Short mmCIF file of C-alpha atoms and ligand atoms in Angstrom, two decimals:
data_model
loop_
_atom_site.label_atom_id
_atom_site.label_comp_id
_atom_site.label_asym_id
_atom_site.label_seq_id
_atom_site.Cartn_x
_atom_site.Cartn_y
_atom_site.Cartn_z
CA MET E 1 -71.64 -28.59 79.15
CA ASN E 2 -68.04 -28.77 77.67
CA GLN E 3 -66.07 -25.36 77.38
CA PRO E 4 -65.18 -25.04 73.93
CA THR E 5 -61.74 -24.86 72.97
CA LYS E 6 -60.44 -23.42 69.46
CA ALA E 7 -59.72 -26.13 66.77
CA ARG E 8 -56.22 -27.45 66.70
CA ILE E 9 -54.05 -25.97 63.94
CA LEU E 10 -52.85 -29.44 62.49
CA PRO E 11 -54.48 -33.00 62.43
CA ASP E 12 -54.03 -35.10 65.72
CA GLU E 13 -52.04 -37.66 63.96
CA LEU E 14 -49.57 -35.63 62.64
CA LEU E 15 -49.29 -34.01 66.60
CA ARG E 16 -48.88 -37.56 67.69
CA GLU E 17 -46.08 -38.60 65.20
CA PHE E 18 -44.56 -35.20 66.02
CA ALA E 19 -44.41 -36.30 69.63
CA GLN E 20 -42.93 -39.50 68.92
CA ARG E 21 -40.24 -38.34 66.46
CA PHE E 22 -38.86 -35.10 68.37
CA GLY E 23 -40.07 -35.75 72.04
CA THR E 24 -41.89 -33.49 74.23
CA PRO E 25 -42.41 -30.43 75.20
CA LEU E 26 -42.25 -29.60 71.60
CA TYR E 27 -43.18 -26.22 69.77
CA VAL E 28 -45.26 -27.01 66.47
CA TYR E 29 -45.73 -24.16 63.84
CA ASP E 30 -47.88 -24.27 60.83
CA ALA E 31 -46.30 -22.25 58.07
CA ALA E 32 -49.79 -21.70 56.35
CA THR E 33 -51.27 -20.21 59.13
CA LEU E 34 -48.44 -17.71 59.36
CA LEU E 35 -48.52 -17.01 55.80
CA ALA E 36 -52.34 -16.38 55.59
CA ARG E 37 -51.75 -13.73 58.61
CA ALA E 38 -49.18 -12.23 56.64
CA THR E 39 -51.11 -12.37 53.50
CA GLU E 40 -54.21 -10.55 55.16
CA LEU E 41 -52.23 -7.74 56.47
CA LEU E 42 -50.21 -7.16 53.26
CA ASP E 43 -53.37 -7.17 51.05
CA ALA E 44 -55.51 -5.11 53.82
CA ARG E 45 -57.07 -1.67 51.75
CA ALA E 46 -59.05 0.81 53.01
CA SER E 47 -61.83 2.34 50.75
CA ASP E 48 -58.95 5.17 49.35
CA GLY E 49 -57.88 1.75 47.62
CA ARG E 50 -54.35 2.30 49.94
CA GLY E 51 -52.88 -0.17 52.85
CA PHE E 52 -50.07 -0.55 54.69
CA ASP E 53 -46.95 -0.06 52.21
CA PHE E 54 -44.66 -1.96 54.40
CA VAL E 55 -45.87 -4.57 57.34
CA ARG E 56 -42.45 -4.99 59.57
CA TYR E 57 -42.42 -8.04 61.92
CA ALA E 58 -41.51 -7.21 65.43
CA GLN E 59 -39.38 -10.29 65.63
CA LYS E 60 -39.38 -10.35 69.56
CA ALA E 61 -42.43 -12.28 69.21
CA ASN E 62 -40.69 -15.39 67.70
CA PRO E 63 -37.14 -15.30 66.14
CA ASN E 64 -37.17 -18.61 64.95
CA LEU E 65 -34.87 -18.22 61.73
CA ALA E 66 -36.90 -20.61 60.09
CA LEU E 67 -40.03 -18.28 60.69
CA LEU E 68 -38.03 -15.17 59.71
CA GLU E 69 -37.07 -16.90 56.31
CA LEU E 70 -40.85 -17.50 55.53
CA LEU E 71 -41.86 -13.91 56.31
CA ARG E 72 -38.97 -12.30 54.57
CA GLU E 73 -39.87 -14.33 51.17
CA HIS E 74 -43.33 -13.36 51.78
CA GLY E 75 -42.27 -9.76 51.71
CA VAL E 76 -42.34 -8.92 55.26
CA LEU E 77 -39.54 -6.28 56.36
CA VAL E 78 -38.43 -7.00 60.03
CA ASP E 79 -37.69 -5.07 63.13
CA ALA E 80 -34.67 -5.57 65.68
CA VAL E 81 -34.79 -4.72 69.59
CA SER E 82 -30.96 -5.90 70.33
CA SER E 83 -27.84 -6.83 68.56
CA GLY E 84 -28.78 -10.10 68.69
CA GLU E 85 -31.73 -9.48 66.88
CA LEU E 86 -29.80 -7.71 63.92
CA VAL E 87 -27.51 -10.79 63.70
CA ARG E 88 -30.69 -13.23 63.53
CA ALA E 89 -32.20 -10.97 60.84
CA ARG E 90 -29.12 -10.85 58.81
CA SER E 91 -28.85 -14.47 59.38
CA ALA E 92 -32.36 -15.09 57.78
CA GLY E 93 -31.43 -13.25 54.61
CA TYR E 94 -32.57 -9.59 55.37
CA ALA E 95 -30.44 -6.62 54.08
CA PRO E 96 -29.75 -4.18 56.15
CA HIS E 97 -31.82 -1.53 54.98
CA GLN E 98 -35.10 -3.84 55.39
CA ILE E 99 -33.85 -4.44 59.12
CA GLN E 100 -34.91 -1.28 61.37
CA PHE E 101 -33.21 -1.34 64.83
CA CYS E 102 -35.95 0.16 67.57
CA ALA E 103 -34.73 0.44 70.91
CA ASP E 104 -34.40 3.23 73.99
CA LEU E 105 -30.71 3.06 74.14
CA PHE E 106 -27.99 2.07 71.83
CA ASP E 107 -25.19 -0.52 73.68
CA ARG E 108 -21.78 -0.45 72.34
CA ASP E 109 -21.55 -3.70 70.25
CA THR E 110 -25.45 -2.18 68.34
CA LEU E 111 -23.44 1.03 67.68
CA ALA E 112 -20.52 -1.02 65.89
CA ARG E 113 -23.02 -3.01 63.95
CA LEU E 114 -24.73 0.05 63.01
CA GLY E 115 -21.52 1.58 61.85
CA ALA E 116 -20.47 -1.46 59.80
CA GLU E 117 -24.05 -2.19 58.04
CA PRO E 118 -26.65 0.35 56.70
CA PHE E 119 -29.41 -0.65 58.91
CA ALA E 120 -32.58 1.58 59.38
CA VAL E 121 -32.76 3.07 62.90
CA ASN E 122 -35.61 4.20 65.20
CA VAL E 123 -34.55 6.30 67.98
CA GLY E 124 -36.78 5.84 71.50
CA SER E 125 -34.70 8.26 73.60
CA PRO E 126 -33.03 11.85 72.71
CA ASP E 127 -29.84 10.85 73.50
CA MET E 128 -29.45 8.31 70.87
CA LEU E 129 -29.46 11.15 68.49
CA GLU E 130 -25.69 11.98 69.43
CA GLN E 131 -24.82 8.71 69.94
CA LEU E 132 -25.88 7.81 66.63
CA ALA E 133 -24.52 10.82 65.04
CA ALA E 134 -20.87 9.91 66.22
CA VAL E 135 -20.79 6.49 64.52
CA PRO E 136 -18.95 7.73 60.72
CA SER E 137 -20.79 5.42 58.55
CA ALA E 138 -24.10 4.98 60.33
CA THR E 139 -27.29 5.80 58.70
CA ARG E 140 -27.89 9.58 58.56
CA GLU E 141 -31.77 9.14 58.45
CA VAL E 142 -33.94 8.52 61.61
CA THR E 143 -37.48 7.53 62.55
CA LEU E 144 -38.54 8.94 66.26
CA ARG E 145 -40.68 6.59 68.48
CA VAL E 146 -43.09 9.09 69.97
CA ASN E 147 -44.61 8.20 73.15
CA PRO E 148 -48.02 9.78 73.03
CA GLY E 149 -48.37 9.94 76.69
CA PHE E 150 -50.71 7.06 77.18
CA GLY E 151 -50.21 3.36 76.48
CA HIS E 152 -52.56 0.18 76.66
CA GLY E 153 -52.01 -3.87 76.78
CA HIS E 154 -53.54 -7.15 77.66
CA ASP E 155 -51.67 -6.34 80.51
CA ALA E 156 -50.09 -3.61 82.52
CA LYS E 157 -46.89 -5.39 81.75
CA VAL E 158 -46.93 -4.85 78.19
CA SER E 159 -48.30 -1.41 77.96
CA THR E 160 -45.62 0.82 76.19
CA GLY E 161 -46.70 4.04 76.69
CA GLY E 162 -47.46 7.01 79.43
CA SER E 163 -45.15 8.05 81.91
CA THR E 164 -45.03 4.88 83.46
CA SER E 165 -43.11 3.39 80.18
CA LYS E 166 -39.83 3.55 79.52
CA HIS E 167 -40.30 3.52 75.70
CA GLY E 168 -39.98 6.57 73.22
CA ILE E 169 -39.75 10.09 73.01
CA TRP E 170 -42.14 11.95 75.20
CA HIS E 171 -44.56 13.81 73.31
CA GLU E 172 -44.02 17.29 74.70
CA ALA E 173 -40.05 16.47 74.08
CA LEU E 174 -40.37 16.32 70.48
CA PRO E 175 -39.93 19.49 69.08
CA SER E 176 -36.61 19.95 71.35
CA ALA E 177 -35.52 16.28 69.85
CA VAL E 178 -36.24 17.07 66.31
CA LEU E 179 -33.87 20.42 66.27
CA ARG E 180 -31.17 18.06 68.49
CA ALA E 181 -31.28 15.53 65.42
CA ARG E 182 -30.90 18.31 62.93
CA ARG E 183 -28.01 19.87 64.89
CA HIS E 184 -26.17 16.24 64.80
CA GLY E 185 -27.09 16.44 60.93
CA LEU E 186 -29.84 13.42 61.49
CA GLU E 187 -33.00 14.12 59.30
CA VAL E 188 -36.04 12.90 60.85
CA VAL E 189 -37.80 10.84 57.93
CA GLY E 190 -40.21 8.92 60.10
CA LEU E 191 -42.23 8.70 62.94
CA HIS E 192 -43.57 5.72 64.82
CA VAL E 193 -45.81 4.94 67.74
CA HIS E 194 -46.29 1.75 69.66
CA ILE E 195 -48.55 1.83 72.62
CA GLY E 196 -48.76 -1.81 74.25
CA SER E 197 -49.17 -5.14 73.12
CA GLY E 198 -52.67 -7.10 72.77
CA SER E 199 -54.34 -4.13 72.94
CA ASP E 200 -57.56 -3.18 71.36
CA LEU E 201 -58.78 -1.51 68.50
CA GLU E 202 -60.23 1.73 70.62
CA ASN E 203 -56.70 2.26 72.18
CA LEU E 204 -54.52 1.49 69.31
CA THR E 205 -56.29 4.19 67.35
CA ARG E 206 -56.20 6.64 69.97
CA SER E 207 -52.32 7.32 69.23
CA GLY E 208 -53.43 8.48 65.62
CA ALA E 209 -54.07 12.22 66.75
CA ALA E 210 -50.50 11.95 68.41
CA LEU E 211 -48.94 11.12 65.16
CA GLU E 212 -50.78 13.85 62.91
CA ALA E 213 -49.49 16.49 65.95
CA ALA E 214 -45.99 15.09 65.84
CA ALA E 215 -45.91 15.35 61.80
CA ARG E 216 -46.55 18.97 62.02
CA VAL E 217 -43.43 19.13 64.47
CA VAL E 218 -41.26 17.38 61.94
CA GLY E 219 -42.95 18.77 58.80
CA ALA E 220 -41.36 18.68 55.23
CA SER E 221 -38.69 15.86 55.96
CA LEU E 222 -41.35 13.39 56.95
CA GLU E 223 -41.54 10.40 54.74
CA SER E 224 -43.30 7.50 56.52
CA ILE E 225 -45.36 6.98 59.68
CA SER E 226 -45.76 3.76 61.52
CA ALA E 227 -48.55 2.60 63.57
CA GLY E 228 -46.82 -0.05 65.35
CA GLY E 229 -47.41 -3.33 66.57
CA GLY E 230 -49.88 -4.53 69.41
CA LEU E 231 -52.80 -5.94 67.27
CA PRO E 232 -54.61 -8.77 69.60
CA VAL E 233 -55.56 -12.24 68.35
CA PRO E 234 -58.68 -14.12 70.08
CA TYR E 235 -57.25 -16.51 72.65
CA ARG E 236 -60.14 -18.02 73.41
CA ALA E 237 -62.80 -19.82 71.30
CA ASN E 238 -65.49 -17.49 71.68
CA GLU E 239 -63.72 -14.34 71.07
CA ALA E 240 -64.28 -12.04 68.16
CA ARG E 241 -61.47 -11.41 66.06
CA PHE E 242 -59.22 -7.88 65.66
CA ASP E 243 -61.15 -5.73 62.77
CA LEU E 244 -58.16 -5.15 60.39
CA GLN E 245 -60.77 -3.42 58.21
CA LYS E 246 -61.42 -0.64 60.87
CA HIS E 247 -57.62 -0.77 61.64
CA VAL E 248 -56.28 0.10 57.99
CA GLU E 249 -59.13 2.49 57.37
CA PHE E 250 -58.42 4.69 60.34
CA TRP E 251 -54.66 4.62 59.57
CA CYS E 252 -55.11 5.36 56.00
CA GLY E 253 -57.12 8.19 57.13
CA VAL E 254 -54.41 9.36 59.43
CA ARG E 255 -52.03 9.50 56.53
CA ALA E 256 -54.31 11.15 54.11
CA ARG E 257 -54.57 14.26 56.53
CA ILE E 258 -50.64 14.14 56.93
CA GLU E 259 -49.97 13.82 53.35
CA GLY E 260 -52.32 16.87 52.85
CA GLN E 261 -50.76 18.59 55.80
CA LEU E 262 -47.71 18.21 54.03
CA GLN E 263 -48.40 17.92 50.59
CA ARG E 264 -46.50 14.70 49.88
CA ARG E 265 -46.76 11.02 49.72
CA ILE E 266 -46.33 9.44 53.06
CA ASP E 267 -45.58 5.40 53.44
CA LEU E 268 -47.81 3.63 56.06
CA GLU E 269 -46.10 0.71 58.00
CA LEU E 270 -47.31 -1.71 60.43
CA GLU E 271 -44.83 -3.45 62.93
CA PRO E 272 -46.87 -6.62 64.32
CA GLY E 273 -45.17 -9.32 66.23
CA ARG E 274 -47.83 -11.43 67.93
CA TYR E 275 -50.79 -11.00 65.30
CA LEU E 276 -48.61 -12.77 62.73
CA VAL E 277 -47.01 -15.56 64.80
CA ALA E 278 -49.32 -16.42 67.76
CA GLU E 279 -51.85 -18.73 66.23
CA CYS E 280 -49.98 -20.89 64.05
CA GLY E 281 -47.67 -22.14 67.25
CA LEU E 282 -49.15 -24.49 69.59
CA LEU E 283 -46.97 -26.03 72.59
CA LEU E 284 -47.36 -29.90 72.36
CA SER E 285 -46.54 -31.67 75.89
CA GLU E 286 -47.20 -35.03 77.86
CA VAL E 287 -49.18 -35.73 80.79
CA ARG E 288 -46.95 -37.04 83.20
CA GLY E 289 -49.26 -37.54 86.58
CA LEU E 290 -52.01 -36.49 88.24
CA LYS E 291 -52.96 -35.59 91.81
CA ARG E 292 -55.46 -33.81 94.18
CA ASN E 293 -54.46 -30.98 96.37
CA GLY E 294 -57.22 -30.37 98.64
CA GLU E 295 -60.05 -28.77 96.55
CA HIS E 296 -57.62 -28.84 93.26
CA GLU E 297 -57.05 -31.50 91.00
CA TYR E 298 -53.59 -31.27 89.13
CA VAL E 299 -52.60 -32.35 85.48
CA LEU E 300 -48.76 -32.63 85.90
CA VAL E 301 -47.76 -32.18 82.47
CA ASP E 302 -44.03 -31.99 81.06
CA ALA E 303 -43.95 -28.29 80.04
CA GLY E 304 -43.66 -25.40 82.30
CA PHE E 305 -43.19 -21.58 82.41
CA HIS E 306 -39.63 -22.36 81.19
CA ASN E 307 -41.42 -22.91 78.00
CA LEU E 308 -44.14 -20.77 78.05
CA VAL E 309 -44.32 -18.20 80.58
CA ARG E 310 -47.43 -15.83 79.61
CA PRO E 311 -49.86 -17.54 82.15
CA ALA E 312 -47.01 -17.08 84.77
CA MET E 313 -46.31 -13.75 83.84
CA TYR E 314 -49.57 -11.81 82.98
CA GLY E 315 -52.15 -14.48 84.22
CA ALA E 316 -52.60 -14.94 80.29
CA TRP E 317 -54.76 -17.34 79.04
CA HIS E 318 -54.26 -20.30 76.15
CA ASP E 319 -56.73 -22.85 75.57
CA ILE E 320 -55.83 -26.27 76.42
CA SER E 321 -56.99 -29.43 74.83
CA VAL E 322 -56.36 -32.88 75.52
CA LEU E 323 -55.68 -34.63 72.14
CA GLY E 324 -58.54 -38.24 71.43
CA ARG E 325 -60.47 -36.93 74.37
CA ASP E 326 -62.71 -33.74 73.01
CA ASN E 327 -65.77 -35.42 73.18
CA GLU E 328 -65.12 -36.83 76.87
CA PRO E 329 -67.13 -35.18 79.63
CA HIS E 330 -65.27 -31.97 81.34
CA GLU E 331 -64.06 -31.53 85.05
CA PRO E 332 -62.00 -28.63 86.13
CA PHE E 333 -58.56 -29.16 86.69
CA LEU E 334 -55.13 -27.01 87.17
CA VAL E 335 -52.66 -27.69 84.86
CA ALA E 336 -48.89 -27.49 85.97
CA GLY E 337 -45.57 -28.27 84.88
CA PRO E 338 -42.41 -29.38 86.26
CA LEU E 339 -40.87 -26.55 87.74
CA CYS E 340 -40.05 -26.47 91.33
CA GLU E 341 -41.79 -22.92 91.38
CA SER E 342 -45.50 -22.66 92.65
CA ALA E 343 -46.37 -20.05 89.84
CA ASP E 344 -45.52 -23.08 87.30
CA VAL E 345 -49.36 -23.58 86.45
CA PHE E 346 -50.71 -22.68 83.12
CA THR E 347 -54.21 -22.12 84.52
CA GLN E 348 -54.02 -19.09 86.38
CA GLY E 349 -55.46 -15.78 86.29
CA LYS E 350 -53.95 -12.13 87.29
CA GLY E 351 -51.66 -12.05 90.33
CA GLY E 352 -51.58 -16.06 90.31
CA ALA E 353 -55.19 -16.83 91.32
CA PRO E 354 -55.65 -20.62 90.30
CA LEU E 355 -58.04 -20.68 87.30
CA PRO E 356 -59.65 -24.16 87.24
CA ARG E 357 -60.07 -25.27 83.67
CA GLU E 358 -62.80 -27.51 82.52
CA LEU E 359 -60.77 -30.66 80.73
CA PRO E 360 -61.78 -33.99 79.69
CA ARG E 361 -59.90 -36.39 82.26
CA PRO E 362 -56.49 -37.17 80.74
CA ARG E 363 -54.25 -40.12 81.53
CA ILE E 364 -50.86 -40.54 81.97
CA GLY E 365 -48.90 -40.73 78.24
CA ASP E 366 -51.71 -38.35 76.67
CA LEU E 367 -50.85 -35.25 74.82
CA VAL E 368 -51.86 -31.85 75.81
CA CYS E 369 -51.94 -28.98 73.47
CA LEU E 370 -51.47 -25.38 74.70
CA HIS E 371 -53.18 -22.99 71.57
CA ASP E 372 -51.77 -19.88 69.95
CA ALA E 373 -48.57 -20.45 71.59
CA GLY E 374 -46.59 -19.21 68.72
CA ALA E 375 -45.92 -15.38 70.04
CA TYR E 376 -43.77 -14.82 73.25
CA GLY E 377 -43.92 -18.56 73.93
CA ALA E 378 -40.24 -20.27 72.84
CA ALA E 379 -39.06 -16.26 72.44
CA MET E 380 -39.41 -15.76 76.48
CA ALA E 381 -38.23 -19.46 77.35
CA SER E 382 -35.45 -20.08 79.57
CA ASN E 383 -33.35 -22.92 81.38
CA TYR E 384 -34.68 -22.16 84.45
CA ASN E 385 -34.12 -25.47 87.10
CA SER E 386 -31.82 -26.21 84.41
CA GLN E 387 -34.49 -27.19 82.17
CA LEU E 388 -33.65 -27.82 78.35
CA LEU E 389 -35.03 -25.32 75.92
CA ALA E 390 -37.74 -27.26 73.82
CA ALA E 391 -37.24 -28.48 70.22
CA GLU E 392 -39.37 -26.49 67.26
CA VAL E 393 -40.86 -28.24 64.40
CA LEU E 394 -42.37 -26.30 61.11
CA VAL E 395 -44.59 -27.58 58.98
CA GLU E 396 -44.80 -26.71 55.74
CA HIS E 397 -46.65 -28.10 52.46
CA SER E 398 -47.22 -31.15 54.83
CA GLU E 399 -43.71 -31.43 55.60
CA ALA E 400 -42.42 -31.36 58.94
CA ARG E 401 -38.82 -29.60 59.58
CA LEU E 402 -36.89 -29.40 62.76
CA VAL E 403 -36.08 -25.96 62.55
CA ARG E 404 -34.61 -25.92 66.46
CA GLN E 405 -32.91 -28.89 68.22
CA ARG E 406 -33.86 -29.65 71.65
CA GLN E 407 -31.18 -28.29 73.74
CA SER E 408 -28.57 -30.71 74.99
CA PHE E 409 -27.10 -30.88 78.93
CA GLU E 410 -23.68 -30.21 77.00
CA HIS E 411 -24.93 -26.98 75.39
CA LEU E 412 -26.81 -26.24 78.63
CA LEU E 413 -23.26 -26.42 80.65
CA GLU E 414 -20.73 -25.57 77.77
CA ALA E 415 -20.49 -21.76 78.53
CA GLU E 416 -19.91 -22.08 82.39
CA LEU E 417 -16.14 -22.20 83.60
CA ARG E 418 -15.32 -24.07 86.66
CA CYS E 419 -12.91 -22.65 89.47
CA ARG E 420 -11.63 -26.22 90.08
CA ARG E 421 -10.93 -29.18 88.34
C1 PLP V 1 -41.56 -1.44 69.16
C2 PLP V 1 -42.46 -2.34 69.19
N1 PLP V 1 -42.80 -3.08 68.17
C3 PLP V 1 -44.08 -4.14 67.95
C4 PLP V 1 -43.87 -4.58 69.15
C5 PLP V 1 -44.90 -6.05 68.73
O1 PLP V 1 -46.02 -5.82 69.49
P1 PLP V 1 -47.30 -7.03 69.08
O2 PLP V 1 -46.40 -8.23 69.53
O3 PLP V 1 -48.06 -6.94 70.33
O4 PLP V 1 -47.60 -6.49 67.89
C6 PLP V 1 -43.33 -4.32 70.15
C7 PLP V 1 -43.54 -5.31 71.51
O5 PLP V 1 -44.23 -4.80 72.19
C8 PLP V 1 -42.81 -3.38 70.32
O6 PLP V 1 -42.39 -2.96 71.44
#
């Protein structure tokens, strides 16, 4: 029996036209899917009638300016984990106060930017407190990222809590961090927790108790709490969707208890990356060959882990479909890219185990879709093997706009300085 795959987000005729017009490999994003996710999060309501006061996009998942602009217009705030992301968010039209810098260290360039514009800051390590306080015109209000002592994600590499994670201020060190902030003239106005990426409801809600305890430490100056991101998406056709209703219910409960404790209103924030952008994007690639090596038959496509590294890095699953062949009989194939690297295979499990995928037999020239590639796809792309970064296209109101040009070879070499000429 043919394995079901998720439906393609856009009609085949359109995808074929894009491949012709823009070439492959090509990232294609659907604005309607993106905005549907944003609306879902902004509109989520618990039984107390309240929801997330702010949804803040973790742009690391996909920092394309066009997506940032769409989310900004839709009322979604943004976070930044580097100077580059501060610059991007500003360039997408965000005002400094709508952008929160969130990291475990300040590099010197970031400190200079925090001194020049009133960005919000979420502090992930105690040493950052003095460093921020020493910048004359930087914000004097901070939020603290708490490491609650445990983490969880779709892979151990993306767990961001517990002692094996570098992230956040260790929960037991919070009282001393709060005193340290105050000694340096900083007011702690917010608390934040983010235990990992692609987690599940059970683990994502475990950190509620840690935030309640942390709120008791901070006391009267607290104005907001952030539940972080980490919300999973269904990468497989038969996977259940995340229960957003239970999530909002749980976090509104946490917020209500903290409000009861402190006798004041507290804003509740959510900070998703993947949940907003994963499903709006696909990676389109062309079949360039087929071959059998021993017991495995390979489909060779022109996209590789320089475009989408999640399978090679985490053993992550992306549904794969072949345009125009959904109803043909399926056979097991490994789908591999052009890189001179054995790990350049999209059909692998954790530790690199080959996982043959049931697919229709493609022909050379067929178009293959890697589904749900909008998050941590283009964002993690590289120039490995001197491959060019792919073009990116956004479809909005049935119109396609190139939102990233395919990189050129001139651009690839431009920053390199020769010793001999
Ligand atoms: C601080 C912070 N917030 C939010 C996110 C977004 O995570 P996700 O894309 O899983 O929602 C991340 C990514 O790990 C993060 O480090």
